[in-house]
Short mmCIF file of C-alpha atoms in Angstrom, two decimals:
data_model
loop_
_atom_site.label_atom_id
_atom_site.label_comp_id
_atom_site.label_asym_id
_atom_site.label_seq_id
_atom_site.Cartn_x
_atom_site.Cartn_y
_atom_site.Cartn_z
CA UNK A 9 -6.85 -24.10 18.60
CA UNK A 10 -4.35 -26.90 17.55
CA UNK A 11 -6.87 -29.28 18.72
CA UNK A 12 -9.76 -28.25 16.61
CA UNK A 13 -7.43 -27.27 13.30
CA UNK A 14 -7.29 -30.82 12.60
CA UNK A 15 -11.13 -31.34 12.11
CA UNK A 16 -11.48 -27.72 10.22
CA UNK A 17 -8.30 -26.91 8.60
CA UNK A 18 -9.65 -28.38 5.05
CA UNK A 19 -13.45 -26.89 5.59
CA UNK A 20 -14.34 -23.47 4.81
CA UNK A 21 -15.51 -21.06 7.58
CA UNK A 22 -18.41 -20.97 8.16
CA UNK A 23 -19.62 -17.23 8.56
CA UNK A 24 -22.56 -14.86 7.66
CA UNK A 25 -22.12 -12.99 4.89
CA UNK A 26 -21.19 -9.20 4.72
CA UNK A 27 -24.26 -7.22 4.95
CA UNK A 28 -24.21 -5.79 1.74
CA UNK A 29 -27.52 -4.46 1.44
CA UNK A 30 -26.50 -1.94 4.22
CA UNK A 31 -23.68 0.04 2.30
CA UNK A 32 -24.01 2.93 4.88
CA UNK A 33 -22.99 0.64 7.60
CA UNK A 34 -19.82 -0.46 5.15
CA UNK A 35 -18.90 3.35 4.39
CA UNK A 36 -18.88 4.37 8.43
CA UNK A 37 -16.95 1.15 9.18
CA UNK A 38 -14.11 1.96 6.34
CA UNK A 39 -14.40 5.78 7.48
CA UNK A 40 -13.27 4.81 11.18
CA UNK A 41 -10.52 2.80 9.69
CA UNK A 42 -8.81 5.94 7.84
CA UNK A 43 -10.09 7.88 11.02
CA UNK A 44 -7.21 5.15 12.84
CA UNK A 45 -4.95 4.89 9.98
CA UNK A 46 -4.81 9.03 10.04
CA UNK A 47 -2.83 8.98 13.56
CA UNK A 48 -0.78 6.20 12.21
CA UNK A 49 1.92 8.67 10.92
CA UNK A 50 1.43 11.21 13.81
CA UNK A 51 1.82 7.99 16.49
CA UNK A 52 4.85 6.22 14.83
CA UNK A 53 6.78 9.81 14.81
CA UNK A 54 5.82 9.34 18.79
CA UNK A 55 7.33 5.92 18.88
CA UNK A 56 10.74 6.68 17.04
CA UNK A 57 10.86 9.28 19.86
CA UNK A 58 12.02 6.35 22.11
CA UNK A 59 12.67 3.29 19.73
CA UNK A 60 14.28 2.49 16.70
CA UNK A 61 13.03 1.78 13.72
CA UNK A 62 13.12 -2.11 14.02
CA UNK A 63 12.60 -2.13 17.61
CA UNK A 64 9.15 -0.27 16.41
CA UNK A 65 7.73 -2.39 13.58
CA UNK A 66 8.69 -5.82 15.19
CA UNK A 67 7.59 -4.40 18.73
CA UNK A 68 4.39 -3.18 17.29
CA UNK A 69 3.87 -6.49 15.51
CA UNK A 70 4.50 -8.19 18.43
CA UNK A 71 1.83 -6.71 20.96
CA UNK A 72 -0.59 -6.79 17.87
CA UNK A 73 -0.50 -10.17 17.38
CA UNK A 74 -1.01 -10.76 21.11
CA UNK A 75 -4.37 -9.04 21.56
CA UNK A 76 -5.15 -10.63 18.06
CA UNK A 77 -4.08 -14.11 19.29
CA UNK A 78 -6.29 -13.62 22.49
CA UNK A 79 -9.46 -12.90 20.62
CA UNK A 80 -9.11 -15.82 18.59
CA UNK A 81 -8.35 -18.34 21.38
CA UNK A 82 -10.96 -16.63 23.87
CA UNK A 83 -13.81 -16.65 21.27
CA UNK A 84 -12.32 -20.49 19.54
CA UNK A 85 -12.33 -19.12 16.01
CA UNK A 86 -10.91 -22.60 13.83
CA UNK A 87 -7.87 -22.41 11.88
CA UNK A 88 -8.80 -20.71 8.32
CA UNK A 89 -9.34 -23.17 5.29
CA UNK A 90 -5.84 -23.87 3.96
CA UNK A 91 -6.91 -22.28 0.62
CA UNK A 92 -7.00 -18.87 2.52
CA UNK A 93 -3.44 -19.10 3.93
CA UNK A 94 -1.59 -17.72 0.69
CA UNK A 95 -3.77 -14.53 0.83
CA UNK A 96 -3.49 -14.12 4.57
CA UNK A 97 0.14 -14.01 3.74
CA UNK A 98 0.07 -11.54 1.11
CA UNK A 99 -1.73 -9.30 4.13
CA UNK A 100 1.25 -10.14 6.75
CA UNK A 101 3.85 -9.36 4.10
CA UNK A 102 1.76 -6.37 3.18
CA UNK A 103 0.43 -4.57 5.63
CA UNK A 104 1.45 -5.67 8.62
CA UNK A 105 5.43 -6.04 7.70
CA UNK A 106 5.94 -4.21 4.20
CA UNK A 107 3.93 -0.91 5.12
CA UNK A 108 5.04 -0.29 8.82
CA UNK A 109 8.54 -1.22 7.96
CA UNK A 110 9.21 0.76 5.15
CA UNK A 111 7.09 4.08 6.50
CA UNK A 112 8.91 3.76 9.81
CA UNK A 113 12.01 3.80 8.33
CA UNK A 114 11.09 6.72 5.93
CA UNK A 115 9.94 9.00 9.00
CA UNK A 116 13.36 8.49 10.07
CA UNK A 117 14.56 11.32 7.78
CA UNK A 118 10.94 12.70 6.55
CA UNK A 119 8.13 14.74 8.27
CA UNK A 120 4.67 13.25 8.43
CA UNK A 121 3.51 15.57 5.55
CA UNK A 122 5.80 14.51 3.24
CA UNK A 123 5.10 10.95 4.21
CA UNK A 124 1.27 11.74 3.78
CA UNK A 125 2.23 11.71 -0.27
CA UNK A 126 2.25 7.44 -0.27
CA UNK A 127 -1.19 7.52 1.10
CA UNK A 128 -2.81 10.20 -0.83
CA UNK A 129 -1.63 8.04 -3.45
CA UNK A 130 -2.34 4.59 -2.09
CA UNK A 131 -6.33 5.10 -2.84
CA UNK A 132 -5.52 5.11 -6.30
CA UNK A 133 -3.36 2.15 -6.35
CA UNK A 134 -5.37 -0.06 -4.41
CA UNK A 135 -7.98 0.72 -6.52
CA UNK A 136 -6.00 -0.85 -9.80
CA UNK A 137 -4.32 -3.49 -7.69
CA UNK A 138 -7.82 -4.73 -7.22
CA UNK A 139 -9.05 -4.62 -11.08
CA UNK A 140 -5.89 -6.98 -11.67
CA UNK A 141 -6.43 -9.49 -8.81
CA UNK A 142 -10.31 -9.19 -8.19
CA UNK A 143 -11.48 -8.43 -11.95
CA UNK A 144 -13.78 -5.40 -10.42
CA UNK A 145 -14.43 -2.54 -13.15
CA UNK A 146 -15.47 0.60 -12.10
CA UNK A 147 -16.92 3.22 -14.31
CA UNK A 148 -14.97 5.43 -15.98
CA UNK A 149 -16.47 8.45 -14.03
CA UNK A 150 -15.25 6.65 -10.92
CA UNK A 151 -11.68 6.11 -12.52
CA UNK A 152 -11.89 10.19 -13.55
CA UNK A 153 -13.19 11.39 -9.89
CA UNK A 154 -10.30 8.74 -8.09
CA UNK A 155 -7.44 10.52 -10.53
CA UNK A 156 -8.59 13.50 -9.63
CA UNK A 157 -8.43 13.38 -6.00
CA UNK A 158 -5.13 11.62 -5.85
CA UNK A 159 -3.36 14.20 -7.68
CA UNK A 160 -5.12 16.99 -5.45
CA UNK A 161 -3.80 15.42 -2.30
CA UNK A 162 -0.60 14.12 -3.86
CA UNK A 163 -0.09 18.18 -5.28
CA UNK A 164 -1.17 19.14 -1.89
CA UNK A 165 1.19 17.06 -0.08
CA UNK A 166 4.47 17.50 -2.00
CA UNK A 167 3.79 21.33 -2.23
CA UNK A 168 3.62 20.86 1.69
CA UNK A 169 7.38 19.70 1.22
CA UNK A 170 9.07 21.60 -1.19
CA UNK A 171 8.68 19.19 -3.58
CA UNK A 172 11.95 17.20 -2.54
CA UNK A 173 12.62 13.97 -3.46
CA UNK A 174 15.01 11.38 -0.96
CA UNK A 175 15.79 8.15 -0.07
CA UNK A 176 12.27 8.62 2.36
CA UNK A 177 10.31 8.51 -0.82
CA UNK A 178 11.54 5.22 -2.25
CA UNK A 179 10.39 3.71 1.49
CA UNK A 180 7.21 5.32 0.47
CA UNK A 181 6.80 4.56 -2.85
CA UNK A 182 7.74 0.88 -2.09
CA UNK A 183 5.17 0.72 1.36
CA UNK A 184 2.39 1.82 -1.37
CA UNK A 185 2.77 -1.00 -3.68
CA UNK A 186 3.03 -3.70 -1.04
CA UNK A 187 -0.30 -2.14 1.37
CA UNK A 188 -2.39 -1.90 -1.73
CA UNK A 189 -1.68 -5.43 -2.71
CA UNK A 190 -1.98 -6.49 1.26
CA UNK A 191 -5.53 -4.04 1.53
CA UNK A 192 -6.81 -6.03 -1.95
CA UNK A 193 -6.18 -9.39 -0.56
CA UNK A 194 -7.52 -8.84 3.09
CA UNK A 195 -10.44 -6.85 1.54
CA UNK A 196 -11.34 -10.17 -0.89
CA UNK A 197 -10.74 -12.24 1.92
CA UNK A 198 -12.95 -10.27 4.48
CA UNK A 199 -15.97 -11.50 2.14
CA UNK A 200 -15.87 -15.16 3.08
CA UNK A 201 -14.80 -14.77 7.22
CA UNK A 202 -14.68 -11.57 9.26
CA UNK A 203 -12.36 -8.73 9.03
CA UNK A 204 -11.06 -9.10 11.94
CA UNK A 205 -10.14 -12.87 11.57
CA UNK A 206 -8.42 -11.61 8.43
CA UNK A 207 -6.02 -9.41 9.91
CA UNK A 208 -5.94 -11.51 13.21
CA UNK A 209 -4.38 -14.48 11.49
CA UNK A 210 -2.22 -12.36 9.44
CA UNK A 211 -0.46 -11.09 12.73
CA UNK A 212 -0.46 -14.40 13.97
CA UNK A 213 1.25 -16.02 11.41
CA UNK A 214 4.17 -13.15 11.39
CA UNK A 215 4.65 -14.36 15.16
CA UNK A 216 7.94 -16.55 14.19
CA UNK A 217 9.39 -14.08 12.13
CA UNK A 218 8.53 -10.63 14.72
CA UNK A 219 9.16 -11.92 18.01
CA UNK A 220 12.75 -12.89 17.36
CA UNK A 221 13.49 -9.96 15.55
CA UNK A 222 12.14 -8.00 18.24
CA UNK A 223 14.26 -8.95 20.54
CA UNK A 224 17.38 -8.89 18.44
CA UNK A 225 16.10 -5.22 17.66
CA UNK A 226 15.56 -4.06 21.61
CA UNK A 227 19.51 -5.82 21.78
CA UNK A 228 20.59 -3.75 19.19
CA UNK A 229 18.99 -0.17 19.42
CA UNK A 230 19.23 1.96 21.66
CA UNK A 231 15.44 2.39 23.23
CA UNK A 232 14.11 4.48 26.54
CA UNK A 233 10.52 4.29 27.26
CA UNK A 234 8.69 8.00 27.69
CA UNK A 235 5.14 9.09 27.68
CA UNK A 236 5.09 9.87 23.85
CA UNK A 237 7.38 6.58 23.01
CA UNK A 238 4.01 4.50 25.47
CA UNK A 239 1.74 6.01 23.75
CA UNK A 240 2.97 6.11 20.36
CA UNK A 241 3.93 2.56 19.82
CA UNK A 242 0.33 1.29 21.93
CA UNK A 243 -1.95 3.04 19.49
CA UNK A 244 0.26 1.76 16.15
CA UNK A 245 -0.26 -1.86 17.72
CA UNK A 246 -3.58 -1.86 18.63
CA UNK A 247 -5.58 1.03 16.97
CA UNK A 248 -3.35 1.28 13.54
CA UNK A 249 -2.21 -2.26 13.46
CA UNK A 250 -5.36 -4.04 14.68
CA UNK A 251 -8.90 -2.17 15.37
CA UNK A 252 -8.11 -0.30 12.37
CA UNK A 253 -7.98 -2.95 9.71
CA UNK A 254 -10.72 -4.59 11.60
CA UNK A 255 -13.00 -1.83 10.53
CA UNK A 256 -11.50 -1.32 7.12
CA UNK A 257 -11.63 -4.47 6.32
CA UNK A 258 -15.53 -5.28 7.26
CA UNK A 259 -15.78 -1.66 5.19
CA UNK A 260 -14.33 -2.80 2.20
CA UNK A 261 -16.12 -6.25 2.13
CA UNK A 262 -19.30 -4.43 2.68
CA UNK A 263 -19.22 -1.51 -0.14
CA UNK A 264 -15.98 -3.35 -2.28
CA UNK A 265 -12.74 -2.38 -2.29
CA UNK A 266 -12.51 0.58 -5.25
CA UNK A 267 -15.40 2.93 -3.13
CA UNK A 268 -13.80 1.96 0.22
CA UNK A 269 -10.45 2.90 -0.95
CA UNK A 270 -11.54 6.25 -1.90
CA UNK A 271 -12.33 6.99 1.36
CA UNK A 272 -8.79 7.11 2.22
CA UNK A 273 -8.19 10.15 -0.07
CA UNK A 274 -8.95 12.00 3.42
CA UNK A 275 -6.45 10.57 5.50
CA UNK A 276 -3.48 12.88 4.42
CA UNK A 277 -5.65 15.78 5.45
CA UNK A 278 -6.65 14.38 8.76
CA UNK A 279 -2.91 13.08 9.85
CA UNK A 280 -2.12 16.91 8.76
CA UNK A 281 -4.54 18.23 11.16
CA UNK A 282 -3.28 15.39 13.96
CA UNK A 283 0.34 16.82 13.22
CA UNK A 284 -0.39 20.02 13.66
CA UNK A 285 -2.32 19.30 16.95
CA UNK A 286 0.18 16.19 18.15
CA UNK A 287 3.74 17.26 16.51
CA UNK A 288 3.32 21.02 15.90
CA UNK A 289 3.47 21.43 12.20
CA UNK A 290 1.90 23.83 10.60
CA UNK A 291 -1.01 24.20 7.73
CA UNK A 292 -1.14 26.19 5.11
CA UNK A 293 -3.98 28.24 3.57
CA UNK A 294 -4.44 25.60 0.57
CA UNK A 295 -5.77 22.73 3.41
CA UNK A 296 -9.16 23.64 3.17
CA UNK A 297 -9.30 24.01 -0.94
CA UNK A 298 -7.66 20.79 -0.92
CA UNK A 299 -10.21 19.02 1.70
CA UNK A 300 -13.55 20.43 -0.50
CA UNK A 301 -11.82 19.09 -3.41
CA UNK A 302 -11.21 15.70 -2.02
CA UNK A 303 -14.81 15.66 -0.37
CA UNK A 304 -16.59 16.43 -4.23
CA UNK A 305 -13.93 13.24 -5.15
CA UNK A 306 -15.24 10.62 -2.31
CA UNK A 307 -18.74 11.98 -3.40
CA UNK A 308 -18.70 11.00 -6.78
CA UNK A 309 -16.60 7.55 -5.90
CA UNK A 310 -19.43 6.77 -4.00
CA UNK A 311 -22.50 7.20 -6.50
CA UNK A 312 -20.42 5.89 -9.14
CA UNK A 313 -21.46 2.47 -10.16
CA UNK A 314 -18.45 0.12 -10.91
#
């Protein structure tokens, strides 16, 4: 890769364009990205099981960037144009440092359904982090239906825990302003080279920074390895951490980022249903008002033109 960065590192990549006259294609790709990003929560409660909280992020980082860094040597993918590199670093410092970091550190103290508050929320942010940086402008019926689901889930989710506020929720609050700036930037950037380069490169270029701190981490806390711990910290590197925002990201080049975001108004449900089948928590009787509710939102997202 060093070899050929030389001779590429000032051209732009040359890649196909996102389909965009397929926007069903788009929608299914971002809907098996919150599908992954739903057992985030669910999977780093796993983790903590065995880890602590830096040991987890940096960890996590680590083997990311690994399976990321094979795919681009095996398939030769050139060194992105240096014009791209500030953006890819907005979606290292976003999404894969700022978000895992501050939500692992949150479900230290705070169930997963609490936690599920910052992402029934983030929809809604990413969505106005992207009119600032991107200049989109969706309709106001879209900005009315995207209000309305966020404070459905974000009622939904705080009722689920008493309403309390705690140091957890300024992790959360804080890991939703830095992922909806890090989801804007790797969804503008996912329309000029793939989504997966987009995140690949991101986890690559955190390499310096997580493997040391990785194994300052593993020196420092305490850690045992057991079947949930495994499991747990695998699927947040490669499902959460990688596949996921591979999908998400081709999703939200494909349909744009407002309408993809909106998709993610589901995810709180669905890591409520993975925590009651993984973790044992229990649902209440307002889950399936809130879920029609959120499903009439996405709808009108959707057919909304921005």
């Amino acid at each position: 890769m060093r070899a050929q960065s030389s001779a590429t590192a000032s051209a732009p990549i040359a890649v196909a364009a996102p389909d965009r006259e397929r926007p069903g294609v788009g929608t299914l790709q971002a809907a098996l990205g919150v599908v992954a990003f739903s057992l985030t929560f669910p999977a780093t409660a796993w983790g903590l099981e065995g880890l602590g909280p830096w040991s987890l992020v940096a960890v996590r980082s680590v083997l990311a960037a690994l399976i990321a860094g094979g795919a681009l040597l095996a398939l030769r993918v050139p060194l992105p144009a240096r014009r791209h590199w500030p953006g890819l670093a907005v979606v290292a410092g976003g999404v894969v440092l700022g978000f895992p970091l501050l939500t692992t550190l949150a479900l230290r103290t705070s169930t997963t359904a609490h936690a599920a508050v910052v992402v029934g929320l983030l929809p809604l942010t990413t969505a106005l982090c992207s009119a600032l940086r991107v200049g989109t402008r969706p309709s106001r019926t879209f900005w009315v239906a995207a209000l309305a689901g966020a404070v459905a889930v974000a009622a939904f989710t705080v009722q689920q825990s008493g309403g309390a506020l705690s140091t957890a929720d300024l992790y959360l609050f804080a890991a939703l302003l830095v992922c909806a700036a890090g989801y804007t930037e790797g969804g503008r950037l996912a329309r000029v080279m793939p989504g997966w380069q987009v995140i690949g490169w991101a986890l690559v270029l955190c390499l310096p920074l997580t493997v040391p701190v990785a194994a300052l981490a593993l020196a420092q806390e305490p850690w045992r390895l057991t079947a949930h711990s495994v499991t747990g910290l695998l699927w947040v590197a490669a499902g959460s951490q990688f596949l996921g925002l591979v999908v998400w990201y081709r999703g939200m080049a494909a349909i744009g980022i407002p309408k993809a975001s909106q998709l993610q108004l589901a995810q709180p449900l669905l890591t409520l249903v993975w925590s009651v089948l993984l973790l044992g928590e229990r649902l209440t009787v307002a889950a399936p008002l809130t879920a029609a509710a959120v499903l009439v939102c996405i709808a009108v997202t959707q057919r909304a033109r921005g």
